[in-house]
Coordinates of N, CA and C in Angstrom, one line a residue:
X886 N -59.1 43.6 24.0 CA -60.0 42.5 24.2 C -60.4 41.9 22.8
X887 N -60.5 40.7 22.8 CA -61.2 39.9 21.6 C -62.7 39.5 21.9
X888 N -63.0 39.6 20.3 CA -64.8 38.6 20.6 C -64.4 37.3 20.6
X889 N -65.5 36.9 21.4 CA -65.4 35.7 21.6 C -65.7 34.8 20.4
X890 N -65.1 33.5 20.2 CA -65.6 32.8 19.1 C -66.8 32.6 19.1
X891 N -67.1 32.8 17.5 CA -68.4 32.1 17.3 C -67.9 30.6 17.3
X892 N -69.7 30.1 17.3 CA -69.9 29.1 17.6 C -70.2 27.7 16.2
X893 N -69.2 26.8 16.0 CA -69.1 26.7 15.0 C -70.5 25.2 15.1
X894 N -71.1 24.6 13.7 CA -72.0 24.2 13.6 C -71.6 22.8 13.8
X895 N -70.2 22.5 14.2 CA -70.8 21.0 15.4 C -70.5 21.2 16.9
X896 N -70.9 21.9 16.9 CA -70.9 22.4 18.8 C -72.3 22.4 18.9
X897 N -73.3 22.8 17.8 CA -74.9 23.3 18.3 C -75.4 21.9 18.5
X898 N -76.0 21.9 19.6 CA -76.6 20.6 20.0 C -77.7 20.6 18.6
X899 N -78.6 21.2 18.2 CA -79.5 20.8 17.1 C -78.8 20.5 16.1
X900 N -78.1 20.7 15.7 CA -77.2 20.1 14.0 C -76.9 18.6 14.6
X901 N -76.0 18.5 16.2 CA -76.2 17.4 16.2 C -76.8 16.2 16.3
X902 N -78.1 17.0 16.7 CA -79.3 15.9 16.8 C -80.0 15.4 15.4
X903 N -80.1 16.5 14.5 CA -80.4 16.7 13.1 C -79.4 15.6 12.5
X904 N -78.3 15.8 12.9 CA -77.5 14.5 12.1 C -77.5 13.4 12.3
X905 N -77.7 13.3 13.7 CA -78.3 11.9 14.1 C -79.4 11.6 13.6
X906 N -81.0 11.9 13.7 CA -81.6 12.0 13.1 C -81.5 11.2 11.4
X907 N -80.9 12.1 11.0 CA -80.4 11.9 9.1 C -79.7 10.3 9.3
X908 N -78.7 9.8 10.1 CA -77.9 8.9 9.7 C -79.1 7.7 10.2
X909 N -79.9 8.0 11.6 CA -80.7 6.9 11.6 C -81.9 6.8 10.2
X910 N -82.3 7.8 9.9 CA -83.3 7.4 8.7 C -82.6 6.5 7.7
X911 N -80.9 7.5 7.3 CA -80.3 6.1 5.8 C -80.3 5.2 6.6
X912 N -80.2 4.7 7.5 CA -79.7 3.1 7.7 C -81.0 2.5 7.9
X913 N -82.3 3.0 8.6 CA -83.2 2.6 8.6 C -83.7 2.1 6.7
X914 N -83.5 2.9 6.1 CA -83.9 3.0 5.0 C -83.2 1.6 3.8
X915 N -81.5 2.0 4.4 CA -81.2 0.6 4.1 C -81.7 -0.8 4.6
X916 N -81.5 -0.8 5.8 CA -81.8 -2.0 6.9 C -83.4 -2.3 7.0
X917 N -84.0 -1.3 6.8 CA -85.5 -1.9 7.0 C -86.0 -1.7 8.4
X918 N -87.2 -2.6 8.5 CA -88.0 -2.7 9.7 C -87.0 -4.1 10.6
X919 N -86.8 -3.9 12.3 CA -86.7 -5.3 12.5 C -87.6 -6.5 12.6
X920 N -87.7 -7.7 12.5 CA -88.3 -8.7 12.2 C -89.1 -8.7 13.5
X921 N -90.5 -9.6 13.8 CA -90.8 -9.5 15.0 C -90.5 -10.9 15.7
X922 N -89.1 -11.8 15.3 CA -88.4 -12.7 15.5 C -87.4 -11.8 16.7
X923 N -87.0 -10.9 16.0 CA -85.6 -10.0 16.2 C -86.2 -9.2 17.5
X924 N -87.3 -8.6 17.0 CA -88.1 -7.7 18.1 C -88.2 -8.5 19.7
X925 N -88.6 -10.1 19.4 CA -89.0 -10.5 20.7 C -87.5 -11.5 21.6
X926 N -86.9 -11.8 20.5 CA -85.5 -11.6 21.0 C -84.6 -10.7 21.5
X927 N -85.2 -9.4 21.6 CA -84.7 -7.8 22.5 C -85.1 -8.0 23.3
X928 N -86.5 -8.1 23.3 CA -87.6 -7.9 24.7 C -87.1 -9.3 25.7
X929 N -86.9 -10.8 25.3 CA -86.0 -11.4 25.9 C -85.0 -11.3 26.7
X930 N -84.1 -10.7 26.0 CA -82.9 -10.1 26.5 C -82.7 -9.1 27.5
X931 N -83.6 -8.3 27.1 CA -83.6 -7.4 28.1 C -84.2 -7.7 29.2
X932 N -85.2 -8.7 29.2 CA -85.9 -9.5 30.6 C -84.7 -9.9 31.2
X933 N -83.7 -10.3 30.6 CA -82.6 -11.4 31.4 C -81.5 -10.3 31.9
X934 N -81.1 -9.7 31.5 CA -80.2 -8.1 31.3 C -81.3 -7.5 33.2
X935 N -81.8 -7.5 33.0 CA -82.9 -7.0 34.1 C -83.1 -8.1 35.4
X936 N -83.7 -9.4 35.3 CA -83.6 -10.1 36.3 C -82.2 -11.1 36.5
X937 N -82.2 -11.3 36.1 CA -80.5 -11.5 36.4 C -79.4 -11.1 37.5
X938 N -79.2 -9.9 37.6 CA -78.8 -9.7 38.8 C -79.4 -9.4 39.9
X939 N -81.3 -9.1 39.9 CA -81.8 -9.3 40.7 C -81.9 -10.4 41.7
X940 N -81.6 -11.8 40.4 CA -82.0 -12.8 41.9 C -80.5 -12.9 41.7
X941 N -79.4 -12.6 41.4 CA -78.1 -13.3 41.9 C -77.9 -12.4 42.9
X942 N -78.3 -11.3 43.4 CA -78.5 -10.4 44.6 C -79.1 -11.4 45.7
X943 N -80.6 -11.5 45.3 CA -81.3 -12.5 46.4 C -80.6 -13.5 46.6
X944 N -79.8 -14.1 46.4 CA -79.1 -15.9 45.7 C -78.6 -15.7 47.4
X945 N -77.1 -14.3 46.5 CA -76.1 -14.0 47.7 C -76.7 -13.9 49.0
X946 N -77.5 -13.0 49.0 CA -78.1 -12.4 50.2 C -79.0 -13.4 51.3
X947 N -79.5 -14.5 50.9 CA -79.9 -15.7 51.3 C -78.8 -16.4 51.8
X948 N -78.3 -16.8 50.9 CA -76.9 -17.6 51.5 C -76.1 -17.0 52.7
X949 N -76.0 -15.4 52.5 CA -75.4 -14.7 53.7 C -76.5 -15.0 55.2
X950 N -77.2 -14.7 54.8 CA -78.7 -14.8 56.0 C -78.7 -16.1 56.6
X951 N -78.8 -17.2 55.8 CA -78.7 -18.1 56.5 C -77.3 -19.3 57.0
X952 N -76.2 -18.4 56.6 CA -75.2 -18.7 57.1 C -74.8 -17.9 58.5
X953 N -75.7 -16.9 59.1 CA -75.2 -15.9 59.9 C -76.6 -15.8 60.7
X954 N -77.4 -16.9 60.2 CA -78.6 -16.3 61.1 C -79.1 -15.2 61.0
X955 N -79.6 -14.1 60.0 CA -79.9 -13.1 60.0 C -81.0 -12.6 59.5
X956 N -81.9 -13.4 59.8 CA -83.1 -13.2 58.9 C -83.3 -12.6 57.5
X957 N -83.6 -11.7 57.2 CA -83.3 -11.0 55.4 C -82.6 -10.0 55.8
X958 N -81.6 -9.5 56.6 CA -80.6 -8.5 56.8 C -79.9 -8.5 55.3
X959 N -79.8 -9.3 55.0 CA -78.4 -9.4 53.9 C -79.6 -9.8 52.2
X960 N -80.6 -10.9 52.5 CA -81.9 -10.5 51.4 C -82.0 -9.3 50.4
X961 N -82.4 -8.5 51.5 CA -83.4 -7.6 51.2 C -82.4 -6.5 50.1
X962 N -81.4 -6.0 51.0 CA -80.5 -5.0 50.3 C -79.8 -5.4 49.5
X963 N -79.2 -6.8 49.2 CA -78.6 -7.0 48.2 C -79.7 -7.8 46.8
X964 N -81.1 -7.8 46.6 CA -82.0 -8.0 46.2 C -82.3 -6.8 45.4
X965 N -82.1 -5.8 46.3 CA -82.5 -3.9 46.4 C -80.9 -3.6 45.3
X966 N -79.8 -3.9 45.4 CA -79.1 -3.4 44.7 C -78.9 -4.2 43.5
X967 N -78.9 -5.9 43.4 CA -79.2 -6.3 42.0 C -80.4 -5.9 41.5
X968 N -81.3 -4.9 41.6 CA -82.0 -4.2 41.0 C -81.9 -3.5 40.7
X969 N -81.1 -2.6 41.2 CA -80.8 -1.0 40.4 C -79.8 -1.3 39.4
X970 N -78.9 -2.4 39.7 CA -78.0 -2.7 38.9 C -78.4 -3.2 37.1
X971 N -79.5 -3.9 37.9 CA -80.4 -4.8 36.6 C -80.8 -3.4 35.9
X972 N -81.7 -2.2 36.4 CA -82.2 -1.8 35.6 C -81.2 -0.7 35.1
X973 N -80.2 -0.1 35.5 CA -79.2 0.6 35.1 C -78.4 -0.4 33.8
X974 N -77.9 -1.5 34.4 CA -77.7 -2.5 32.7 C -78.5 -2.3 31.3
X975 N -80.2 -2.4 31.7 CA -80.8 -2.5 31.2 C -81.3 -1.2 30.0
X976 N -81.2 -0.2 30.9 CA -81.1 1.2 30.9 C -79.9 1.5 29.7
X977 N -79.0 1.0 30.1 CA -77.5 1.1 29.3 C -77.7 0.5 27.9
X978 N -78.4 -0.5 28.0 CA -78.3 -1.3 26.5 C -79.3 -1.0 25.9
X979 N -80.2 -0.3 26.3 CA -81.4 0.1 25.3 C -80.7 1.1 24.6
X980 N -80.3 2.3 25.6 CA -79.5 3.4 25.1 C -78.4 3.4 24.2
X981 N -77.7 2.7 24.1 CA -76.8 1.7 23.1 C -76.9 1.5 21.8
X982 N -78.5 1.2 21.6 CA -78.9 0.7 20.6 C -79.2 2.3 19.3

């Protein structure tokens, strides 16, 4: 029987966080603070990243409804899923950053 390998130091999740950590401080350090031009241009973005496919959900879902007669049958859930969609997008590009 063999021992099992150790475990080398880019496998440990903490070294990797630690390094992450380190590379965001130098670039912070180079790059600075963002602007609060830049700042409200995210918060923008991410508003549109977010409602955006909510109403192109309702858009669809209307158009289906009242092409079919169906009251908010087609509304409601496709409203309900350009929302999860919006905030999963949304979710994605923060994390990104």
């Amino acid at each position: 029987m063999s021992a099992p390998d150790p475990k080398t130091p880019d496998d440990d999740p903490l070294v990797t966080q630690a390094r992450l950590r380190r590379e965001r401080h130098e670039r912070w350090l180079r790059e600075g603070d963002m602007s609060i031009g830049r700042r409200l241009a995210q918060i923008g973005v991410l508003g549109w990243i977010f409602v955006a496919p909510t109403l192109a959900g309702l858009f669809i879902g209307r158009w289906l409804d009242a092409r079919h007669g169906t009251g908010i049958f087609w509304s409601a859930p496709l409203m309900l899923l350009g929302l999860c969609l919006g905030g999963w997008s949304a979710w994605k590009w923060m994390n990104s950053r």
